[in-house]
Coordinates of N, CA and C in Angstrom, one line a residue:
X1134 N 14.5 -9.2 -23.0 CA 13.7 -10.0 -22.1 C 13.0 -9.1 -21.1
X1135 N 13.7 -8.0 -20.6 CA 13.1 -7.1 -19.7 C 11.9 -6.4 -20.2
X1136 N 12.0 -6.0 -21.5 CA 10.9 -5.3 -22.2 C 9.7 -6.1 -22.3
X1137 N 9.9 -7.4 -22.6 CA 8.8 -8.4 -22.7 C 8.1 -8.6 -21.3
X1138 N 8.9 -8.7 -20.3 CA 8.4 -8.9 -18.9 C 7.6 -7.6 -18.5
X1139 N 8.2 -6.5 -18.8 CA 7.6 -5.2 -18.4 C 6.2 -5.1 -19.1
X1140 N 6.2 -5.5 -20.4 CA 4.9 -5.4 -21.2 C 3.9 -6.4 -20.6
X1141 N 4.4 -7.6 -20.2 CA 3.5 -8.5 -19.6 C 2.9 -8.0 -18.2
X1142 N 3.8 -7.3 -17.5 CA 3.4 -6.8 -16.2 C 2.3 -5.8 -16.3
X1143 N 2.5 -4.8 -17.2 CA 1.5 -3.8 -17.4 C 0.2 -4.4 -18.0
X1144 N 0.3 -5.3 -18.8 CA -0.8 -6.0 -19.4 C -1.6 -6.8 -18.3
X1145 N -0.9 -7.4 -17.4 CA -1.5 -8.2 -16.3 C -2.3 -7.3 -15.4
X1146 N -1.7 -6.1 -15.1 CA -2.4 -5.1 -14.2 C -3.7 -4.7 -14.9
X1147 N -3.7 -4.4 -16.2 CA -5.0 -4.0 -16.9 C -6.0 -5.2 -16.9
X1148 N -5.4 -6.4 -17.2 CA -6.3 -7.6 -17.3 C -7.0 -7.9 -16.0
X1149 N -6.2 -7.7 -14.9 CA -6.7 -8.1 -13.6 C -7.2 -6.9 -12.8
X1150 N -7.7 -5.9 -13.5 CA -8.1 -4.6 -12.8 C -9.2 -4.8 -11.8
X1151 N -10.1 -5.7 -12.0 CA -11.2 -5.9 -11.1 C -10.6 -6.6 -9.8
X1152 N -9.5 -7.3 -9.9 CA -8.9 -7.9 -8.7 C -8.0 -6.9 -8.0
X1153 N -7.4 -6.0 -8.7 CA -6.5 -5.0 -8.1 C -7.2 -3.8 -7.6
X1154 N -8.5 -3.6 -8.0 CA -9.2 -2.4 -7.6 C -9.4 -2.3 -6.1
X1155 N -9.9 -3.3 -5.4 CA -10.0 -3.2 -3.9 C -8.6 -3.0 -3.3
X1156 N -7.6 -3.7 -3.8 CA -6.2 -3.5 -3.3 C -5.7 -2.1 -3.4
X1157 N -6.0 -1.5 -4.6 CA -5.6 -0.1 -4.9 C -6.4 0.9 -3.9
X1158 N -7.7 0.7 -3.8 CA -8.5 1.5 -2.9 C -8.0 1.5 -1.5
X1159 N -7.6 0.3 -1.0 CA -7.1 0.1 0.3 C -5.8 0.9 0.5
X1160 N -4.9 0.7 -0.5 CA -3.6 1.4 -0.5 C -3.8 2.9 -0.5
X1161 N -4.6 3.4 -1.4 CA -4.9 4.9 -1.5 C -5.5 5.4 -0.2
X1162 N -6.4 4.7 0.4 CA -7.1 5.1 1.6 C -6.1 5.2 2.8
X1163 N -5.3 4.2 3.0 CA -4.4 4.2 4.2 C -3.3 5.2 4.0
X1164 N -2.8 5.4 2.7 CA -1.8 6.4 2.4 C -2.3 7.8 2.7
X1165 N -3.6 8.1 2.3 CA -4.2 9.4 2.5 C -4.4 9.6 4.0
X1166 N -4.9 8.6 4.8 CA -5.1 8.8 6.2 C -3.8 8.9 6.9
X1167 N -2.8 8.2 6.5 CA -1.5 8.2 7.2 C -0.9 9.6 7.0
X1168 N -1.0 10.1 5.8 CA -0.4 11.5 5.5 C -1.1 12.5 6.3
X1169 N -2.4 12.5 6.3 CA -3.2 13.5 7.1 C -2.9 13.5 8.6
X1170 N -2.8 12.3 9.1 CA -2.5 12.1 10.5 C -1.1 12.6 10.9
X1171 N -0.1 12.2 10.0 CA 1.3 12.6 10.3 C 1.4 14.1 10.1
X1172 N 0.8 14.7 9.0 CA 0.9 16.1 8.7 C 0.3 16.9 9.9
X1173 N -0.8 16.5 10.4 CA -1.4 17.2 11.5 C -0.6 17.2 12.7
X1174 N 0.0 16.1 13.0 CA 0.9 15.9 14.2 C 2.2 16.7 14.1
X1175 N 2.6 17.0 12.8 CA 3.9 17.7 12.6 C 3.7 19.2 12.4
X1176 N 2.5 19.7 12.4 CA 2.3 21.1 12.1 C 2.8 22.0 13.3
X1177 N 3.7 22.9 13.0 CA 4.2 23.7 14.1 C 3.2 24.7 14.7
X1178 N 2.1 24.9 13.9 CA 1.0 25.8 14.4 C 0.3 25.2 15.6
X1179 N 0.4 23.9 15.8 CA -0.2 23.3 17.0 C 0.4 23.8 18.3
X1180 N 1.6 24.2 18.2 CA 2.3 24.6 19.5 C 1.8 26.0 19.9
X1181 N 1.1 26.7 19.0 CA 0.5 28.0 19.4 C -0.9 27.9 20.0
X1182 N -1.4 26.7 19.9 CA -2.8 26.5 20.5 C -2.7 26.0 21.9
X1183 N -3.8 26.3 22.6 CA -3.9 25.9 24.0 C -4.1 24.4 24.0
X1184 N -3.3 23.6 24.7 CA -3.4 22.1 24.7 C -2.8 21.5 23.4
X1185 N -2.1 22.3 22.6 CA -1.6 21.8 21.3 C -0.6 20.7 21.4
X1186 N 0.2 20.7 22.5 CA 1.2 19.7 22.8 C 0.5 18.3 23.0
X1187 N -0.6 18.3 23.7 CA -1.3 17.1 24.0 C -2.0 16.6 22.7
X1188 N -2.5 17.5 21.9 CA -3.1 17.1 20.6 C -2.0 16.5 19.7
X1189 N -0.9 17.1 19.6 CA 0.2 16.6 18.8 C 0.7 15.2 19.2
X1190 N 0.7 15.0 20.6 CA 1.1 13.7 21.1 C 0.1 12.6 20.8
X1191 N -1.2 13.0 20.9 CA -2.3 12.1 20.5 C -2.2 11.7 19.1
X1192 N -2.0 12.7 18.2 CA -1.9 12.4 16.8 C -0.7 11.6 16.4
X1193 N 0.4 11.8 17.2 CA 1.6 11.0 17.0 C 1.4 9.5 17.3
X1194 N 0.6 9.3 18.3 CA 0.2 7.9 18.6 C -0.7 7.4 17.5
X1195 N -1.6 8.3 17.0 CA -2.5 7.9 15.9 C -1.7 7.4 14.7
X1196 N -0.5 8.1 14.4 CA 0.3 7.7 13.3 C 0.8 6.3 13.4
X1197 N 1.2 5.9 14.6 CA 1.6 4.5 14.8 C 0.5 3.5 14.6
X1198 N -0.7 3.9 15.1 CA -1.9 3.0 14.9 C -2.2 2.9 13.4
X1199 N -2.2 4.0 12.6 CA -2.5 3.9 11.2 C -1.4 3.2 10.4
X1200 N -0.1 3.3 10.9 CA 0.9 2.5 10.2 C 0.7 1.0 10.4
X1201 N 0.3 0.6 11.6 CA 0.0 -0.8 11.8 C -1.2 -1.3 11.0
X1202 N -2.3 -0.5 10.9 CA -3.5 -0.8 10.1 C -3.1 -0.9 8.6
X1203 N -2.2 0.1 8.2 CA -1.8 0.0 6.8 C -1.0 -1.3 6.5
X1204 N -0.1 -1.7 7.4 CA 0.6 -2.9 7.2 C -0.3 -4.1 7.1
X1205 N -1.2 -4.2 8.0 CA -2.1 -5.4 8.1 C -3.1 -5.5 6.9
X1206 N -3.7 -4.3 6.6 CA -4.6 -4.3 5.5 C -4.0 -4.6 4.1
X1207 N -2.8 -4.0 3.9 CA -2.1 -4.2 2.6 C -1.6 -5.6 2.5
X1208 N -1.1 -6.2 3.6 CA -0.7 -7.6 3.6 C -1.8 -8.5 3.3
X1209 N -3.0 -8.2 3.9 CA -4.2 -9.1 3.6 C -4.7 -9.0 2.2
X1210 N -4.7 -7.7 1.7 CA -5.1 -7.5 0.3 C -4.2 -8.2 -0.7
X1211 N -2.9 -8.1 -0.4 CA -1.9 -8.7 -1.2 C -2.0 -10.2 -1.2
X1212 N -2.3 -10.8 -0.1 CA -2.5 -12.2 0.0 C -3.7 -12.7 -0.8
X1213 N -4.7 -11.9 -0.8 CA -5.9 -12.2 -1.6 C -5.6 -12.2 -3.0
X1214 N -4.9 -11.2 -3.5 CA -4.5 -11.1 -4.9 C -3.6 -12.2 -5.3
X1215 N -2.6 -12.5 -4.5 CA -1.7 -13.6 -4.8 C -2.4 -14.9 -4.9
X1216 N -3.3 -15.1 -4.0 CA -4.1 -16.4 -4.0 C -4.9 -16.6 -5.3
X1217 N -5.5 -15.5 -5.8 CA -6.3 -15.5 -7.0 C -5.4 -15.6 -8.3
X1218 N -4.1 -15.2 -8.2 CA -3.3 -15.2 -9.3 C -2.3 -16.3 -9.3
X1219 N -2.4 -17.2 -8.3 CA -1.4 -18.3 -8.2 C -1.4 -19.2 -9.4
X1220 N -2.7 -19.4 -10.0 CA -2.8 -20.3 -11.1 C -2.1 -19.7 -12.3
X1221 N -2.2 -18.4 -12.5 CA -1.5 -17.7 -13.6 C 0.0 -17.8 -13.5
X1222 N 0.5 -17.6 -12.3 CA 2.0 -17.8 -12.1 C 2.4 -19.2 -12.3
X1223 N 1.6 -20.2 -11.9 CA 1.9 -21.6 -12.2 C 1.9 -21.9 -13.7
X1224 N 1.0 -21.3 -14.4 CA 1.0 -21.5 -15.9 C 2.3 -20.9 -16.5
X1225 N 2.8 -19.8 -16.0 CA 4.0 -19.2 -16.5 C 5.2 -20.2 -16.3
X1226 N 5.2 -20.8 -15.1 CA 6.2 -21.8 -14.8 C 6.2 -23.0 -15.8
X1227 N 5.0 -23.5 -16.0 CA 4.8 -24.6 -16.9 C 5.2 -24.3 -18.4
X1228 N 4.9 -23.0 -18.8 CA 5.2 -22.6 -20.1 C 6.7 -22.3 -20.3
X1229 N 7.5 -22.3 -19.2 CA 8.9 -22.2 -19.4 C 9.6 -21.0 -18.8
X1230 N 8.8 -20.1 -18.1 CA 9.3 -19.0 -17.5 C 9.9 -19.4 -16.1
X1231 N 11.2 -19.1 -15.9 CA 11.8 -19.6 -14.7 C 11.4 -18.7 -13.5
X1232 N 11.7 -19.1 -12.3 CA 11.3 -18.4 -11.1 C 11.8 -17.0 -11.0
X1233 N 13.0 -16.8 -11.4 CA 13.6 -15.4 -11.4 C 12.8 -14.5 -12.2
X1234 N 12.4 -14.9 -13.4 CA 11.7 -14.1 -14.3 C 10.2 -13.8 -13.8
X1235 N 9.7 -14.9 -13.1 CA 8.4 -14.7 -12.5 C 8.5 -13.7 -11.4
X1236 N 9.5 -13.8 -10.6 CA 9.8 -12.8 -9.5 C 9.9 -11.4 -10.0
X1237 N 10.7 -11.3 -11.2 CA 10.9 -10.0 -11.8 C 9.5 -9.4 -12.3
X1238 N 8.7 -10.3 -12.9 CA 7.4 -9.9 -13.3 C 6.6 -9.4 -12.1
X1239 N 6.6 -10.1 -11.0 CA 5.9 -9.7 -9.8 C 6.4 -8.4 -9.3
X1240 N 7.7 -8.2 -9.3 CA 8.3 -7.0 -8.8 C 7.9 -5.8 -9.7
X1241 N 7.9 -5.9 -11.0 CA 7.5 -4.8 -11.9 C 6.0 -4.4 -11.6
X1242 N 5.2 -5.5 -11.5 CA 3.8 -5.2 -11.3 C 3.6 -4.5 -10.0
X1243 N 4.3 -4.9 -8.9 CA 4.2 -4.3 -7.6 C 4.7 -2.8 -7.6
X1244 N 5.8 -2.6 -8.3 CA 6.4 -1.2 -8.4 C 5.4 -0.3 -9.1
X1245 N 4.9 -0.7 -10.2 CA 3.9 0.1 -11.0 C 2.6 0.4 -10.1
X1246 N 2.1 -0.7 -9.6 CA 0.9 -0.6 -8.7 C 1.1 0.3 -7.5
X1247 N 2.2 0.1 -6.8 CA 2.5 0.9 -5.6 C 2.7 2.4 -6.0
X1248 N 3.5 2.6 -7.0 CA 3.7 4.0 -7.4 C 2.4 4.8 -7.7
X1249 N 1.5 4.2 -8.5 CA 0.3 4.8 -8.8 C -0.6 5.0 -7.6
X1250 N -0.7 3.9 -6.8 CA -1.6 4.0 -5.6 C -1.1 4.9 -4.5
X1251 N 0.2 4.8 -4.2 CA 0.7 5.7 -3.2 C 0.7 7.2 -3.7
X1252 N 1.0 7.4 -4.9 CA 1.0 8.7 -5.5 C -0.4 9.4 -5.4
X1253 N -1.4 8.6 -5.8 CA -2.8 9.1 -5.7 C -3.2 9.3 -4.3
X1254 N -2.8 8.4 -3.4 CA -3.1 8.6 -1.9 C -2.5 9.9 -1.3
X1255 N -1.2 10.2 -1.7 CA -0.6 11.4 -1.3 C -1.2 12.6 -1.8
X1256 N -1.6 12.6 -3.1 CA -2.3 13.8 -3.7 C -3.6 14.0 -2.9
X1257 N -4.4 13.0 -2.7 CA -5.6 13.2 -1.9 C -5.4 13.6 -0.5
X1258 N -4.3 13.1 0.1 CA -3.9 13.5 1.5 C -3.6 15.0 1.5
X1259 N -2.9 15.5 0.6 CA -2.5 16.9 0.6 C -3.8 17.7 0.4
X1260 N -4.7 17.3 -0.5 CA -5.9 18.0 -0.8 C -6.8 18.1 0.5
X1261 N -6.9 17.0 1.2 CA -7.8 16.9 2.3 C -7.2 17.3 3.6
X1262 N -5.9 17.5 3.6 CA -5.2 17.9 4.9 C -5.6 19.3 5.4
X1263 N -5.8 20.2 4.5 CA -6.2 21.6 4.9 C -7.6 21.5 5.5
X1264 N -8.5 20.7 4.9 CA -9.8 20.6 5.4 C -9.8 19.9 6.8
X1265 N -8.9 18.9 6.9 CA -8.8 18.2 8.2 C -8.3 19.2 9.3
X1266 N -7.4 20.0 8.9 CA -6.9 21.0 9.9 C -8.0 22.0 10.3
X1267 N -8.8 22.4 9.4 CA -9.9 23.3 9.7 C -10.9 22.6 10.6
X1268 N -11.2 21.4 10.3 CA -12.1 20.6 11.2 C -11.5 20.5 12.6
X1269 N -10.2 20.2 12.7 CA -9.6 20.1 14.0 C -9.7 21.4 14.8
X1270 N -9.5 22.5 14.1 CA -9.7 23.8 14.8 C -11.1 24.0 15.2
X1271 N -12.0 23.6 14.4 CA -13.5 23.7 14.8 C -13.8 22.9 16.0
X1272 N -13.2 21.6 16.0 CA -13.5 20.7 17.2 C -13.0 21.3 18.5
X1273 N -11.9 22.0 18.5 CA -11.3 22.5 19.7 C -11.8 23.9 19.9
X1274 N -12.7 24.4 19.0 CA -13.4 25.7 19.2 C -12.3 26.8 19.2
X1275 N -11.4 26.8 18.2 CA -10.4 27.8 18.1 C -10.8 28.7 17.0
X1276 N -11.2 29.9 17.4 CA -11.8 30.9 16.4 C -10.7 31.8 15.7
X1277 N -9.5 32.0 16.3 CA -8.5 32.8 15.6 C -7.9 32.1 14.5
X1278 N -7.9 32.7 13.3 CA -7.4 32.1 12.1 C -5.9 32.0 12.1
X1279 N -5.4 30.8 11.8 CA -3.9 30.6 11.7 C -3.6 30.0 10.3
X1280 N -2.4 30.3 9.8 CA -2.1 29.9 8.5 C -1.9 28.4 8.4
X1281 N -2.3 27.8 7.3 CA -2.1 26.4 6.9 C -0.7 26.3 6.3
X1282 N 0.1 25.3 6.7 CA 1.4 25.1 6.1 C 1.5 23.7 5.5
X1283 N 2.1 23.6 4.4 CA 2.3 22.3 3.7 C 3.5 21.6 4.4
X1284 N 3.3 20.3 4.7 CA 4.2 19.5 5.4 C 5.0 18.5 4.5
X1285 N 6.1 19.0 3.9 CA 6.9 18.2 3.0 C 7.5 17.0 3.8
X1286 N 7.9 17.2 5.0 CA 8.5 16.1 5.8 C 7.6 15.0 6.0
X1287 N 6.3 15.3 6.0 CA 5.3 14.2 6.2 C 5.2 13.3 4.9
X1288 N 5.4 14.0 3.8 CA 5.4 13.2 2.5 C 6.5 12.2 2.5
X1289 N 7.7 12.7 2.9 CA 8.9 11.8 3.0 C 8.6 10.7 4.0
X1290 N 8.1 11.0 5.1 CA 7.8 10.0 6.2 C 6.8 8.9 5.7
X1291 N 5.8 9.4 5.0 CA 4.8 8.4 4.5 C 5.4 7.6 3.4
X1292 N 6.1 8.2 2.5 CA 6.8 7.4 1.4 C 7.7 6.3 2.0
X1293 N 8.5 6.7 3.0 CA 9.4 5.7 3.6 C 8.6 4.5 4.2
X1294 N 7.5 4.9 4.9 CA 6.6 3.9 5.5 C 6.0 2.9 4.5
X1295 N 5.5 3.5 3.4 CA 4.8 2.7 2.4 C 5.8 1.9 1.6
X1296 N 7.0 2.5 1.3 CA 8.0 1.7 0.6 C 8.4 0.5 1.4
X1297 N 8.6 0.7 2.7 CA 9.0 -0.4 3.6 C 7.9 -1.5 3.6
X1298 N 6.7 -1.1 3.6 CA 5.6 -2.1 3.6 C 5.6 -2.9 2.3
X1299 N 5.8 -2.2 1.2 CA 5.8 -2.9 -0.1 C 7.1 -3.7 -0.4
X1300 N 8.2 -3.3 0.2 CA 9.4 -4.2 0.2 C 9.1 -5.5 0.9
X1301 N 8.4 -5.4 2.0 CA 8.0 -6.6 2.8 C 7.1 -7.5 1.9
X1302 N 6.1 -6.8 1.3 CA 5.2 -7.5 0.4 C 5.9 -8.2 -0.7
X1303 N 6.8 -7.6 -1.4 CA 7.6 -8.2 -2.4 C 8.4 -9.4 -1.9
X1304 N 9.0 -9.2 -0.7 CA 9.8 -10.3 -0.2 C 8.9 -11.6 0.1
X1305 N 7.7 -11.3 0.6 CA 6.8 -12.4 0.8 C 6.3 -13.1 -0.5
X1306 N 6.0 -12.3 -1.5 CA 5.6 -12.8 -2.8 C 6.7 -13.6 -3.5
X1307 N 7.9 -13.0 -3.4 CA 9.1 -13.7 -4.1 C 9.4 -15.0 -3.4
X1308 N 9.3 -15.0 -2.1 CA 9.5 -16.3 -1.3 C 8.5 -17.3 -1.7
X1309 N 7.2 -16.9 -1.8 CA 6.2 -17.8 -2.1 C 6.4 -18.4 -3.5
X1310 N 6.8 -17.5 -4.5 CA 7.0 -18.0 -5.8 C 8.2 -18.9 -5.9
X1311 N 9.3 -18.6 -5.1 CA 10.5 -19.4 -5.1 C 10.2 -20.8 -4.5
X1312 N 9.4 -20.8 -3.4 CA 9.2 -22.1 -2.6 C 8.2 -23.0 -3.3
X1313 N 7.3 -22.4 -4.1 CA 6.2 -23.2 -4.7 C 6.6 -23.7 -6.1
X1314 N 6.1 -24.9 -6.4 CA 6.3 -25.5 -7.7 C 5.1 -25.1 -8.6
X1315 N 5.3 -25.1 -9.9 CA 4.2 -24.6 -10.8 C 2.9 -25.4 -10.5
X1316 N 2.9 -26.7 -10.3 CA 1.7 -27.5 -10.1 C 1.0 -27.1 -8.8
X1317 N 1.8 -26.7 -7.8 CA 1.3 -26.3 -6.5 C 0.6 -24.9 -6.6
X1318 N 1.1 -24.1 -7.4 CA 0.5 -22.8 -7.7 C -0.8 -22.9 -8.5
X1319 N -0.9 -23.9 -9.3 CA -2.1 -24.1 -10.1 C -3.3 -24.5 -9.2
X1320 N -2.9 -25.3 -8.1 CA -3.9 -25.7 -7.1 C -4.2 -24.8 -6.0
X1321 N -3.4 -23.7 -5.9 CA -3.4 -22.8 -4.8 C -4.8 -22.2 -4.6
X1322 N -5.5 -21.8 -5.7 CA -6.8 -21.1 -5.5 C -7.8 -22.0 -5.0
X1323 N -7.7 -23.3 -5.3 CA -8.7 -24.3 -4.8 C -8.7 -24.5 -3.3
X1324 N -7.5 -24.2 -2.7 CA -7.4 -24.4 -1.2 C -8.3 -23.4 -0.5
X1325 N -8.9 -23.9 0.6 CA -9.8 -23.1 1.4 C -8.9 -22.1 2.2
X1326 N -9.5 -21.0 2.6 CA -8.8 -20.0 3.4 C -8.7 -20.6 4.8
X1327 N -7.5 -20.4 5.4 CA -7.3 -20.8 6.8 C -7.9 -19.8 7.7
X1328 N -8.3 -20.3 8.8 CA -8.9 -19.4 9.9 C -7.8 -18.6 10.5
X1329 N -8.0 -17.3 10.6 CA -7.0 -16.4 11.1 C -6.8 -16.6 12.6
X1330 N -5.6 -16.7 13.1 CA -5.4 -16.8 14.6 C -5.8 -15.6 15.4
X1331 N -5.7 -14.4 14.8 CA -6.1 -13.2 15.5 C -7.6 -13.2 15.7

């Protein structure tokens, strides 16, 4: 049964690629920016610069801001995808797939999607981190060359942040699937979007 659901999950991601593409781009972008910001703030080389402590503190605040932006944008993108796929999940329920299996299907899709998106975001973050550090030195007019250092701790920190966000995403998706009946899911896409309070 697991092999069948896994096959369905990978097939669904391919079939709905146009729907997941903006979601993936959002995840990749926020992961990349989060890594660059965190890695810059964690670089020990900053302590050797004049005013480096203030720069590190500012970047540390920037990490918190990027984390909040990542959370909000990923939740919004996920809500958009779930709304457009509600009919599909409803059909699975009508065809006999129980809620636990639909939740498992959603989990596998999310794990595969998150692994690919976060992985690509981290790779791009590592690539552009060195360039960002060079730009930072240029902005503060620091002419003396200092060595660039790879920040492994930042990769761990970003991974923990993104995993926490996607755990929340799965919890919200699983709750929605559990609380909704198949017929309600079929009509979900026809409902108008609610005006955001914010």
